[in-house]
């Protein structure tokens, strides 16, 4: 018999019926006091999965904490968390509105993350839909996001939601040309 993981147990609990009342996972607004620790705890997994060679360090974590504080205060940001049971988070989406000379006002999905046990269950789509709702309610007409090309599951999700490639970001590794 396969051993059930903690998040799978919580998901089963959260989605089971309790009498006539359903304990369905919810997407709610980020609370700095209650949720910051969880989001900071997911940063290493989020970044190592998207940026090969990424190494976590104290400076990065300090910067992420400052960014979260700013996002909590500034109205052009919104962070929503997936709560599978009161006090148990399983993911988040971070939205930001930019207004630039080049593109005008547009929405940006700064980050989206789900714990591995919650992936493939439709929660990524639900988080994206909540993010899109934030932008629509503020009159934003376009949303941009970055995704690592090898993250096929995420690429497929975004394409199924109507996102299209508009620009290519290209890189070249020249580390072999450096003099040591």
Short mmCIF file of C-alpha atoms in Angstrom, two decimals:
data_model
loop_
_atom_site.label_atom_id
_atom_site.label_comp_id
_atom_site.label_asym_id
_atom_site.label_seq_id
_atom_site.Cartn_x
_atom_site.Cartn_y
_atom_site.Cartn_z
CA UNK A 1 0.00 0.00 0.00
CA UNK A 2 1.34 3.43 -0.99
CA UNK A 3 2.17 5.69 1.94
CA UNK A 4 0.07 8.84 1.86
CA UNK A 5 1.95 12.18 2.12
CA UNK A 6 1.01 14.93 4.54
CA UNK A 7 -0.38 17.24 1.86
CA UNK A 8 -2.38 14.40 0.29
CA UNK A 9 -3.90 13.66 3.71
CA UNK A 10 -4.72 17.34 4.17
CA UNK A 11 -6.20 17.53 0.68
CA UNK A 12 -8.35 14.47 1.38
CA UNK A 13 -9.49 16.05 4.65
CA UNK A 14 -10.10 19.43 3.05
CA UNK A 15 -12.15 18.07 0.17
CA UNK A 16 -14.17 15.53 2.15
CA UNK A 17 -17.73 16.28 3.21
CA UNK A 18 -18.31 16.97 6.87
CA UNK A 19 -22.02 16.43 7.35
CA UNK A 20 -23.68 18.71 4.81
CA UNK A 21 -20.81 21.20 4.93
CA UNK A 22 -17.91 21.05 2.46
CA UNK A 23 -14.36 21.90 3.55
CA UNK A 24 -13.24 22.85 0.05
CA UNK A 25 -9.82 24.47 -0.38
CA UNK A 26 -10.09 28.22 -0.81
CA UNK A 27 -8.12 30.93 -2.52
CA UNK A 28 -7.87 33.98 -0.31
CA UNK A 29 -5.89 37.20 -0.06
CA UNK A 30 -2.38 36.98 1.34
CA UNK A 31 -1.88 37.90 4.99
CA UNK A 32 1.63 39.13 5.73
CA UNK A 33 1.45 37.97 9.33
CA UNK A 34 0.00 34.51 8.66
CA UNK A 35 1.41 33.60 5.22
CA UNK A 36 4.83 35.20 4.76
CA UNK A 37 6.77 32.31 6.31
CA UNK A 38 5.16 29.74 3.99
CA UNK A 39 5.79 31.77 0.84
CA UNK A 40 9.40 32.43 1.82
CA UNK A 41 9.80 28.72 2.56
CA UNK A 42 8.77 27.84 -1.02
CA UNK A 43 11.21 30.24 -2.71
CA UNK A 44 14.07 27.76 -3.06
CA UNK A 45 11.87 25.14 -4.72
CA UNK A 46 10.27 27.79 -6.94
CA UNK A 47 13.57 29.25 -8.13
CA UNK A 48 15.65 26.06 -8.42
CA UNK A 49 12.87 24.56 -10.53
CA UNK A 50 12.89 27.51 -12.91
CA UNK A 51 16.50 28.67 -12.92
CA UNK A 52 19.04 25.85 -13.23
CA UNK A 53 22.07 26.57 -11.07
CA UNK A 54 20.15 28.86 -8.71
CA UNK A 55 21.64 28.85 -5.20
CA UNK A 56 19.68 30.11 -2.24
CA UNK A 57 21.49 32.65 -0.06
CA UNK A 58 20.59 35.01 2.81
CA UNK A 59 20.70 38.09 0.56
CA UNK A 60 18.10 36.58 -1.79
CA UNK A 61 15.80 35.70 1.12
CA UNK A 62 16.13 39.18 2.60
CA UNK A 63 15.22 40.70 -0.78
CA UNK A 64 12.22 38.37 -1.16
CA UNK A 65 11.00 39.30 2.32
CA UNK A 66 11.26 43.01 1.44
CA UNK A 67 9.41 42.41 -1.85
CA UNK A 68 6.62 40.57 0.02
CA UNK A 69 6.33 43.46 2.48
CA UNK A 70 6.06 45.93 -0.40
CA UNK A 71 3.54 43.74 -2.23
CA UNK A 72 1.37 43.60 0.87
CA UNK A 73 1.29 47.40 1.14
CA UNK A 74 1.20 48.58 -2.48
CA UNK A 75 -2.16 48.50 -4.32
CA UNK A 76 -0.62 47.50 -7.67
CA UNK A 77 0.26 44.11 -6.16
CA UNK A 78 -1.97 41.24 -5.15
CA UNK A 79 -0.98 37.90 -3.69
CA UNK A 80 -3.49 35.11 -3.26
CA UNK A 81 -2.88 31.87 -1.36
CA UNK A 82 -4.38 28.43 -1.70
CA UNK A 83 -5.49 27.30 1.73
CA UNK A 84 -6.45 23.64 1.82
CA UNK A 85 -7.43 23.68 5.46
CA UNK A 86 -7.37 26.58 7.96
CA UNK A 87 -3.71 27.33 8.58
CA UNK A 88 -2.39 24.97 5.87
CA UNK A 89 -1.24 26.65 2.66
CA UNK A 90 -0.40 24.78 -0.53
CA UNK A 91 0.45 27.53 -3.02
CA UNK A 92 0.18 31.13 -4.12
CA UNK A 93 0.03 33.51 -7.06
CA UNK A 94 1.67 36.94 -7.05
CA UNK A 95 0.24 39.57 -9.40
CA UNK A 96 1.62 43.01 -10.20
CA UNK A 97 0.38 45.87 -12.37
CA UNK A 98 3.00 47.83 -14.29
CA UNK A 99 2.52 51.04 -16.24
CA UNK A 100 5.37 51.68 -18.68
CA UNK A 101 6.10 53.95 -21.61
CA UNK A 102 6.76 50.96 -23.89
CA UNK A 103 3.67 48.86 -23.14
CA UNK A 104 1.28 51.03 -21.16
CA UNK A 105 -0.49 49.36 -18.25
CA UNK A 106 -0.26 45.58 -18.10
CA UNK A 107 -0.52 42.80 -15.58
CA UNK A 108 2.33 40.51 -14.68
CA UNK A 109 2.23 37.13 -13.00
CA UNK A 110 5.33 37.58 -10.86
CA UNK A 111 5.21 34.05 -9.44
CA UNK A 112 2.91 31.09 -9.08
CA UNK A 113 3.69 28.07 -6.95
CA UNK A 114 2.01 24.90 -5.77
CA UNK A 115 3.50 22.32 -3.45
CA UNK A 116 4.28 19.19 -5.48
CA UNK A 117 1.44 17.17 -3.93
CA UNK A 118 -1.13 19.69 -5.16
CA UNK A 119 0.00 19.86 -8.78
CA UNK A 120 -2.14 18.35 -11.50
CA UNK A 121 -5.38 18.79 -9.52
CA UNK A 122 -6.63 22.01 -11.15
CA UNK A 123 -5.41 24.38 -8.44
CA UNK A 124 -2.87 26.08 -10.73
CA UNK A 125 -5.72 26.95 -13.08
CA UNK A 126 -7.80 28.26 -10.15
CA UNK A 127 -4.92 30.46 -8.97
CA UNK A 128 -4.41 31.80 -12.50
CA UNK A 129 -8.14 32.55 -12.83
CA UNK A 130 -8.06 34.44 -9.51
CA UNK A 131 -5.06 36.44 -10.73
CA UNK A 132 -6.83 37.25 -13.99
CA UNK A 133 -9.86 38.41 -12.00
CA UNK A 134 -7.62 40.85 -10.08
CA UNK A 135 -6.39 42.35 -13.37
CA UNK A 136 -9.84 42.48 -15.00
CA UNK A 137 -11.28 44.29 -11.97
CA UNK A 138 -8.62 46.96 -12.44
CA UNK A 139 -9.18 47.45 -16.17
CA UNK A 140 -5.97 45.73 -17.27
CA UNK A 141 -6.18 44.41 -20.84
CA UNK A 142 -2.97 42.35 -21.12
CA UNK A 143 -1.15 39.95 -18.81
CA UNK A 144 2.46 38.85 -19.17
CA UNK A 145 4.35 36.06 -17.51
CA UNK A 146 7.65 34.26 -17.78
CA UNK A 147 7.90 30.50 -17.80
CA UNK A 148 10.89 28.22 -18.17
CA UNK A 149 10.57 26.47 -21.51
CA UNK A 150 11.32 23.05 -19.97
CA UNK A 151 8.38 23.43 -17.55
CA UNK A 152 6.01 21.71 -19.97
CA UNK A 153 3.15 21.34 -17.49
CA UNK A 154 3.10 25.09 -16.81
CA UNK A 155 3.54 25.96 -20.50
CA UNK A 156 0.55 23.75 -21.36
CA UNK A 157 -1.55 25.30 -18.60
CA UNK A 158 -0.80 28.82 -19.79
CA UNK A 159 -1.49 27.92 -23.43
CA UNK A 160 -4.79 26.28 -22.42
CA UNK A 161 -5.68 29.54 -20.64
CA UNK A 162 -5.02 31.48 -23.86
CA UNK A 163 -1.48 32.77 -23.28
CA UNK A 164 0.72 33.02 -26.37
CA UNK A 165 4.44 33.48 -26.94
CA UNK A 166 5.02 37.12 -27.92
CA UNK A 167 8.78 37.46 -27.41
CA UNK A 168 11.70 35.09 -27.06
CA UNK A 169 14.30 35.57 -24.37
CA UNK A 170 17.60 34.16 -25.56
CA UNK A 171 20.73 33.33 -23.58
CA UNK A 172 24.24 32.23 -24.39
CA UNK A 173 26.60 30.61 -21.90
CA UNK A 174 30.05 32.16 -22.31
CA UNK A 175 31.53 30.85 -19.05
CA UNK A 176 34.04 28.69 -20.98
CA UNK A 177 35.50 31.90 -22.46
CA UNK A 178 36.33 33.42 -19.07
CA UNK A 179 39.92 33.57 -17.91
CA UNK A 180 40.26 32.02 -14.48
#
